[in-house]
PDB file of C-alpha atoms in Angstrom:
ATOM      1  CA  UNK W 113      18.538  -5.257  -5.261  1.00  0.00           C
ATOM      2  CA  UNK W 114      16.706  -6.714  -8.201  1.00  0.00           C
ATOM      3  CA  UNK W 115      15.958  -3.551  -9.927  1.00  0.00           C
ATOM      4  CA  UNK W 116      15.063  -0.193  -6.911  1.00  0.00           C
ATOM      5  CA  UNK W 117      14.191   4.142  -6.476  1.00  0.00           C
ATOM      6  CA  UNK W 118      14.264   6.371  -8.045  1.00  0.00           C
ATOM      7  CA  UNK W 119      11.528   6.290  -8.025  1.00  0.00           C
ATOM      8  CA  UNK W 120      13.572   3.704  -7.581  1.00  0.00           C
ATOM      9  CA  UNK W 121      11.730   1.008  -6.363  1.00  0.00           C
ATOM     10  CA  UNK W 122      13.177  -2.445  -7.157  1.00  0.00           C
ATOM     11  CA  UNK W 123      10.610  -4.582  -8.861  1.00  0.00           C
ATOM     12  CA  UNK W 124      10.611  -7.796 -10.755  1.00  0.00           C
ATOM     13  CA  UNK W 125       8.113  -7.897 -13.559  1.00  0.00           C
ATOM     14  CA  UNK W 126       8.376  -9.978 -16.674  1.00  0.00           C
ATOM     15  CA  UNK W 127       5.138  -9.656 -18.628  1.00  0.00           C
ATOM     16  CA  UNK W 128       3.536  -6.737 -20.384  1.00  0.00           C
ATOM     17  CA  UNK W 129       0.352  -7.093 -18.302  1.00  0.00           C
ATOM     18  CA  UNK W 130       2.104  -6.729 -14.957  1.00  0.00           C
ATOM     19  CA  UNK W 131       1.092  -3.658 -12.956  1.00  0.00           C
ATOM     20  CA  UNK W 132       2.926  -1.809 -10.211  1.00  0.00           C
ATOM     21  CA  UNK W 133       0.884  -0.571  -7.239  1.00  0.00           C
ATOM     22  CA  UNK W 134       2.915   2.187  -5.599  1.00  0.00           C
ATOM     23  CA  UNK W 135       2.932   4.636  -2.690  1.00  0.00           C
ATOM     24  CA  UNK W 136       5.839   7.022  -1.997  1.00  0.00           C
ATOM     25  CA  UNK W 137       7.050   9.389   0.673  1.00  0.00           C
ATOM     26  CA  UNK W 138      10.205  10.652   2.367  1.00  0.00           C
ATOM     27  CA  UNK W 139      11.730  10.868   5.810  1.00  0.00           C
ATOM     28  CA  UNK W 140      14.500  13.080   7.163  1.00  0.00           C
ATOM     29  CA  UNK W 141      17.847  11.498   7.954  1.00  0.00           C
ATOM     30  CA  UNK W 142      17.277  11.797  11.707  1.00  0.00           C
ATOM     31  CA  UNK W 143      14.086   9.743  11.459  1.00  0.00           C
ATOM     32  CA  UNK W 144      15.669   6.827   9.587  1.00  0.00           C
ATOM     33  CA  UNK W 145      16.438   4.559  12.554  1.00  0.00           C
ATOM     34  CA  UNK W 146      12.910   4.916  13.957  1.00  0.00           C
ATOM     35  CA  UNK W 147      11.415   3.912  10.615  1.00  0.00           C
ATOM     36  CA  UNK W 148      13.784   0.945  10.209  1.00  0.00           C
ATOM     37  CA  UNK W 149      12.864  -0.221  13.720  1.00  0.00           C
ATOM     38  CA  UNK W 150       9.155  -0.059  12.850  1.00  0.00           C
ATOM     39  CA  UNK W 151       9.694  -1.966   9.613  1.00  0.00           C
ATOM     40  CA  UNK W 152      11.684  -4.695  11.366  1.00  0.00           C
ATOM     41  CA  UNK W 153       8.642  -5.338  13.526  1.00  0.00           C
ATOM     42  CA  UNK W 154       6.160  -5.344  10.653  1.00  0.00           C
ATOM     43  CA  UNK W 155       8.011  -7.129   7.845  1.00  0.00           C
ATOM     44  CA  UNK W 156       8.969 -10.732   7.137  1.00  0.00           C
ATOM     45  CA  UNK W 157      12.703 -10.027   7.156  1.00  0.00           C
ATOM     46  CA  UNK W 158      13.721  -8.439  10.456  1.00  0.00           C
ATOM     47  CA  UNK W 159      17.069  -7.479   8.984  1.00  0.00           C
ATOM     48  CA  UNK W 160      16.622  -5.731   5.621  1.00  0.00           C
ATOM     49  CA  UNK W 161      18.558  -6.430   2.474  1.00  0.00           C
ATOM     50  CA  UNK W 162      20.912  -3.612   1.549  1.00  0.00           C
ATOM     51  CA  UNK W 163      21.423  -2.378  -1.982  1.00  0.00           C
ATOM     52  CA  UNK W 164      23.510   0.096  -3.941  1.00  0.00           C
ATOM     53  CA  UNK W 165      22.313   0.606  -7.517  1.00  0.00           C
ATOM     54  CA  UNK W 166      23.438   2.865 -10.342  1.00  0.00           C
ATOM     55  CA  UNK W 167      20.513   3.860 -12.573  1.00  0.00           C
ATOM     56  CA  UNK W 168      20.579   5.700 -15.902  1.00  0.00           C
ATOM     57  CA  UNK W 169      17.431   7.098 -17.509  1.00  0.00           C
ATOM     58  CA  UNK W 170      17.293   7.034 -21.316  1.00  0.00           C
ATOM     59  CA  UNK W 171      14.968   8.978 -23.613  1.00  0.00           C
ATOM     60  CA  UNK W 172      13.927   8.323 -27.199  1.00  0.00           C
ATOM     61  CA  UNK W 173      12.314  11.324 -28.853  1.00  0.00           C
ATOM     62  CA  UNK W 174      10.029  10.769 -31.813  1.00  0.00           C
ATOM     63  CA  UNK W 175       6.878  12.217 -33.320  1.00  0.00           C
ATOM     64  CA  UNK W 176       4.947  11.886 -30.056  1.00  0.00           C
ATOM     65  CA  UNK W 177       4.729  14.793 -27.609  1.00  0.00           C
ATOM     66  CA  UNK W 178       6.437  12.922 -24.771  1.00  0.00           C
ATOM     67  CA  UNK W 179       9.677  10.947 -25.199  1.00  0.00           C
ATOM     68  CA  UNK W 180       9.770   7.184 -24.614  1.00  0.00           C
ATOM     69  CA  UNK W 181      11.595   6.475 -21.337  1.00  0.00           C
ATOM     70  CA  UNK W 182      13.590   3.391 -20.325  1.00  0.00           C
ATOM     71  CA  UNK W 183      15.674   2.843 -17.203  1.00  0.00           C
ATOM     72  CA  UNK W 184      18.915   0.861 -17.010  1.00  0.00           C
ATOM     73  CA  UNK W 185      20.073  -0.219 -13.573  1.00  0.00           C
ATOM     74  CA  UNK W 186      23.111  -2.141 -12.354  1.00  0.00           C
ATOM     75  CA  UNK W 187      23.996  -3.270  -8.817  1.00  0.00           C
ATOM     76  CA  UNK W 188      27.228  -1.807  -7.486  1.00  0.00           C
ATOM     77  CA  UNK W 189      27.468  -4.213  -4.560  1.00  0.00           C
ATOM     78  CA  UNK W 190      27.142  -7.469  -6.552  1.00  0.00           C
ATOM     79  CA  UNK W 191      29.807  -7.708  -9.275  1.00  0.00           C
ATOM     80  CA  UNK W 192      28.712  -9.898 -12.149  1.00  0.00           C
ATOM     81  CA  UNK W 193      24.998  -9.563 -11.395  1.00  0.00           C
ATOM     82  CA  UNK W 194      22.818  -8.788 -14.432  1.00  0.00           C
ATOM     83  CA  UNK W 195      21.747  -5.318 -15.449  1.00  0.00           C
ATOM     84  CA  UNK W 196      18.010  -4.573 -15.430  1.00  0.00           C
ATOM     85  CA  UNK W 197      16.033  -2.771 -18.110  1.00  0.00           C
ATOM     86  CA  UNK W 198      12.825  -1.251 -16.805  1.00  0.00           C
ATOM     87  CA  UNK W 199       9.809   0.385 -18.387  1.00  0.00           C
ATOM     88  CA  UNK W 200       7.265   2.244 -16.256  1.00  0.00           C
ATOM     89  CA  UNK W 201       4.015   3.290 -17.900  1.00  0.00           C
ATOM     90  CA  UNK W 202       1.879   6.320 -17.193  1.00  0.00           C
ATOM     91  CA  UNK W 203      -0.549   6.088 -14.244  1.00  0.00           C
ATOM     92  CA  UNK W 204      -3.836   4.580 -15.345  1.00  0.00           C
ATOM     93  CA  UNK W 205      -6.718   6.910 -16.201  1.00  0.00           C
ATOM     94  CA  UNK W 206      -9.446   6.897 -13.560  1.00  0.00           C
ATOM     95  CA  UNK W 207      -6.817   6.125 -10.959  1.00  0.00           C
ATOM     96  CA  UNK W 208      -8.292   8.533  -8.375  1.00  0.00           C
ATOM     97  CA  UNK W 209     -10.608   5.901  -6.914  1.00  0.00           C
ATOM     98  CA  UNK W 210      -7.695   3.592  -6.089  1.00  0.00           C
ATOM     99  CA  UNK W 211      -5.656   3.797  -2.902  1.00  0.00           C
ATOM    100  CA  UNK W 212      -2.334   3.466  -4.750  1.00  0.00           C
ATOM    101  CA  UNK W 213      -0.809   4.723  -7.975  1.00  0.00           C
ATOM    102  CA  UNK W 214      -1.178   2.023 -10.652  1.00  0.00           C
ATOM    103  CA  UNK W 215       1.004   1.792 -13.750  1.00  0.00           C
ATOM    104  CA  UNK W 216       2.250  -0.798 -16.214  1.00  0.00           C
ATOM    105  CA  UNK W 217       5.639  -2.244 -15.288  1.00  0.00           C
ATOM    106  CA  UNK W 218       8.083  -4.328 -17.332  1.00  0.00           C
ATOM    107  CA  UNK W 219      11.413  -5.404 -15.819  1.00  0.00           C
ATOM    108  CA  UNK W 220      13.891  -7.721 -17.539  1.00  0.00           C
ATOM    109  CA  UNK W 221      17.446  -8.839 -16.785  1.00  0.00           C
ATOM    110  CA  UNK W 222      20.059  -8.064 -19.434  1.00  0.00           C
ATOM    111  CA  UNK W 223      23.799  -8.245 -20.048  1.00  0.00           C
ATOM    112  CA  UNK W 224      26.287  -5.462 -19.328  1.00  0.00           C
ATOM    113  CA  UNK W 225      26.125  -4.182 -22.923  1.00  0.00           C
ATOM    114  CA  UNK W 226      22.696  -2.646 -22.235  1.00  0.00           C
ATOM    115  CA  UNK W 227      23.893   1.016 -22.385  1.00  0.00           C
ATOM    116  CA  UNK W 228      25.568   0.489 -25.751  1.00  0.00           C
ATOM    117  CA  UNK W 229      22.480  -1.306 -27.070  1.00  0.00           C
ATOM    118  CA  UNK W 230      20.176   1.561 -26.048  1.00  0.00           C
ATOM    119  CA  UNK W 231      22.457   4.116 -27.679  1.00  0.00           C
ATOM    120  CA  UNK W 232      22.514   2.085 -30.903  1.00  0.00           C
ATOM    121  CA  UNK W 233      18.699   2.097 -30.799  1.00  0.00           C
ATOM    122  CA  UNK W 234      18.723   5.903 -30.718  1.00  0.00           C
ATOM    123  CA  UNK W 235      18.186   6.468 -26.998  1.00  0.00           C
ATOM    124  CA  UNK W 236      19.999   9.328 -25.241  1.00  0.00           C
ATOM    125  CA  UNK W 237      20.919   9.251 -21.566  1.00  0.00           C
ATOM    126  CA  UNK W 238      19.039  12.037 -19.790  1.00  0.00           C
ATOM    127  CA  UNK W 239      20.327  11.659 -16.229  1.00  0.00           C
ATOM    128  CA  UNK W 240      21.778   9.135 -13.801  1.00  0.00           C
ATOM    129  CA  UNK W 241      21.845   8.630 -10.053  1.00  0.00           C
ATOM    130  CA  UNK W 242      22.834   6.159  -7.355  1.00  0.00           C
ATOM    131  CA  UNK W 243      20.356   4.682  -4.875  1.00  0.00           C
ATOM    132  CA  UNK W 244      21.692   3.232  -1.618  1.00  0.00           C
ATOM    133  CA  UNK W 245      19.427   1.845   1.044  1.00  0.00           C
ATOM    134  CA  UNK W 246      17.430  -0.962   2.623  1.00  0.00           C
ATOM    135  CA  UNK W 247      14.810  -3.344   1.253  1.00  0.00           C
ATOM    136  CA  UNK W 248      12.126  -4.982   3.395  1.00  0.00           C
ATOM    137  CA  UNK W 249       9.516  -7.543   2.328  1.00  0.00           C
ATOM    138  CA  UNK W 250       6.000  -8.226   3.618  1.00  0.00           C
ATOM    139  CA  UNK W 251       4.404 -10.997   1.600  1.00  0.00           C
ATOM    140  CA  UNK W 252       4.411  -9.752  -1.989  1.00  0.00           C
ATOM    141  CA  UNK W 253       5.026  -6.154  -0.890  1.00  0.00           C
ATOM    142  CA  UNK W 254       8.440  -4.494  -1.112  1.00  0.00           C
ATOM    143  CA  UNK W 255       9.375  -1.509   1.037  1.00  0.00           C
ATOM    144  CA  UNK W 256      12.497   0.342  -0.098  1.00  0.00           C
ATOM    145  CA  UNK W 257      14.099   3.037   2.047  1.00  0.00           C
ATOM    146  CA  UNK W 258      16.967   4.668   0.190  1.00  0.00           C
ATOM    147  CA  UNK W 259      18.995   7.813  -0.346  1.00  0.00           C
ATOM    148  CA  UNK W 260      19.540   9.257  -3.800  1.00  0.00           C
ATOM    149  CA  UNK W 261      23.041  10.396  -4.771  1.00  0.00           C
ATOM    150  CA  UNK W 262      23.908  12.743  -7.620  1.00  0.00           C
ATOM    151  CA  UNK W 263      26.602  11.404  -9.966  1.00  0.00           C
ATOM    152  CA  UNK W 264      29.279  14.092 -10.364  1.00  0.00           C
ATOM    153  CA  UNK W 265      31.238  12.442 -13.186  1.00  0.00           C
ATOM    154  CA  UNK W 266      29.059  10.647 -15.725  1.00  0.00           C
ATOM    155  CA  UNK W 267      29.418   6.894 -15.586  1.00  0.00           C
ATOM    156  CA  UNK W 268      31.551   6.966 -12.433  1.00  0.00           C
ATOM    157  CA  UNK W 269      29.718   5.659  -9.390  1.00  0.00           C
ATOM    158  CA  UNK W 270      32.555   6.591  -7.021  1.00  0.00           C
ATOM    159  CA  UNK W 271      32.020  10.331  -7.536  1.00  0.00           C
ATOM    160  CA  UNK W 272      28.620  10.987  -5.998  1.00  0.00           C
ATOM    161  CA  UNK W 273      27.090  13.244  -3.359  1.00  0.00           C
ATOM    162  CA  UNK W 274      23.753  13.062  -1.502  1.00  0.00           C
ATOM    163  CA  UNK W 275      20.947  14.849  -3.277  1.00  0.00           C
ATOM    164  CA  UNK W 276      19.115  15.799  -0.060  1.00  0.00           C
ATOM    165  CA  UNK W 277      18.990  15.340   3.712  1.00  0.00           C
ATOM    166  CA  UNK W 278      16.227  12.751   3.482  1.00  0.00           C
ATOM    167  CA  UNK W 279      15.483   9.192   2.409  1.00  0.00           C
ATOM    168  CA  UNK W 280      12.876   8.153  -0.115  1.00  0.00           C
ATOM    169  CA  UNK W 281      10.388   5.517   1.004  1.00  0.00           C
ATOM    170  CA  UNK W 282       8.584   3.415  -1.593  1.00  0.00           C
ATOM    171  CA  UNK W 283       5.989   0.733  -0.941  1.00  0.00           C
ATOM    172  CA  UNK W 284       5.149  -1.331  -4.002  1.00  0.00           C
ATOM    173  CA  UNK W 285       3.603  -4.533  -5.283  1.00  0.00           C
ATOM    174  CA  UNK W 286       3.935  -5.937  -8.808  1.00  0.00           C
ATOM    175  CA  UNK W 287       0.923  -8.067  -9.708  1.00  0.00           C
ATOM    176  CA  UNK W 288      -1.136  -9.069 -12.764  1.00  0.00           C
ATOM    177  CA  UNK W 289      -3.535  -6.449 -14.107  1.00  0.00           C
ATOM    178  CA  UNK W 290      -6.996  -6.373 -12.573  1.00  0.00           C
ATOM    179  CA  UNK W 291      -6.042  -7.151  -8.977  1.00  0.00           C
ATOM    180  CA  UNK W 292      -7.234  -3.858  -7.579  1.00  0.00           C
ATOM    181  CA  UNK W 293      -7.567  -5.300  -4.070  1.00  0.00           C
ATOM    182  CA  UNK W 294      -3.758  -5.084  -3.943  1.00  0.00           C
ATOM    183  CA  UNK W 295      -4.045  -1.285  -3.730  1.00  0.00           C
ATOM    184  CA  UNK W 296      -6.130  -1.649  -0.554  1.00  0.00           C
ATOM    185  CA  UNK W 297      -3.479  -3.912   0.998  1.00  0.00           C
ATOM    186  CA  UNK W 298      -0.761  -1.402   0.145  1.00  0.00           C
ATOM    187  CA  UNK W 299      -2.717   1.450   1.727  1.00  0.00           C
ATOM    188  CA  UNK W 300      -3.451  -0.628   4.839  1.00  0.00           C
ATOM    189  CA  UNK W 301       0.259  -1.321   5.366  1.00  0.00           C
ATOM    190  CA  UNK W 302       1.140   2.325   4.742  1.00  0.00           C
ATOM    191  CA  UNK W 303      -1.216   3.366   7.530  1.00  0.00           C
ATOM    192  CA  UNK W 304       0.872   1.333   9.981  1.00  0.00           C
ATOM    193  CA  UNK W 305       3.912   3.507   9.213  1.00  0.00           C
ATOM    194  CA  UNK W 306       2.253   6.724  10.310  1.00  0.00           C
ATOM    195  CA  UNK W 307       3.184   9.140  11.794  1.00  0.00           C
ATOM    196  CA  UNK W 308       6.808   8.265  10.985  1.00  0.00           C
ATOM    197  CA  UNK W 309       6.233   8.635   7.250  1.00  0.00           C
ATOM    198  CA  UNK W 310       3.199   9.508   5.152  1.00  0.00           C
ATOM    199  CA  UNK W 311       3.058   7.501   1.931  1.00  0.00           C
ATOM    200  CA  UNK W 312       0.954   8.924  -0.901  1.00  0.00           C
ATOM    201  CA  UNK W 313       0.102   8.512  -4.561  1.00  0.00           C
ATOM    202  CA  UNK W 314       2.576  10.795  -6.347  1.00  0.00           C
ATOM    203  CA  UNK W 315       2.022  11.335 -10.062  1.00  0.00           C
ATOM    204  CA  UNK W 316       5.475  11.501 -11.735  1.00  0.00           C
ATOM    205  CA  UNK W 317       4.101  14.125 -14.167  1.00  0.00           C
ATOM    206  CA  UNK W 318       3.720  16.531 -11.244  1.00  0.00           C
ATOM    207  CA  UNK W 319       7.475  16.383 -10.657  1.00  0.00           C
ATOM    208  CA  UNK W 320       8.444  17.335 -14.199  1.00  0.00           C
TER     209      UNK W 320
END
């Protein structure tokens, strides 16, 4: 996957003015096949792409109250594929009127020396996880359904265990700033997944 979930949704940005429009939810393991069946009928690719990504979250603490956060992700199922460095901004102020969470998103491909580079810059790894799942596409929308695994031995993807008995579901679009109609399209698609899964705007600050 190009870059997924943790909130790991795989996105492909590239410019500082790109925005991510996002809805999230979860589904229990026993409901997975029903959701995948629904998505096969709704999405452009009847058979989803599969992905297995190892993501590390790095913090840089300075004078500001909140640390600066960057995410480094590498695909485990595609040897030789580039790493991805990802920045996710805070949800925009006045976001309540929109039907999706909106935040700045920058995603760039890098070489495999990314972890060493971040450490040289003063970043410290805060936590890491593995995301394994399925990726569907509907036009410019991406729908990721994946399970999060806890890494038991730092830096070793082979030693991991499921974090919960559920899958995360993320519906996202990356588009230039100002295209607020995208949020309405995201919400409209999310409605078609009910009652299997309820996708909502989830402020990351509420989870901290």
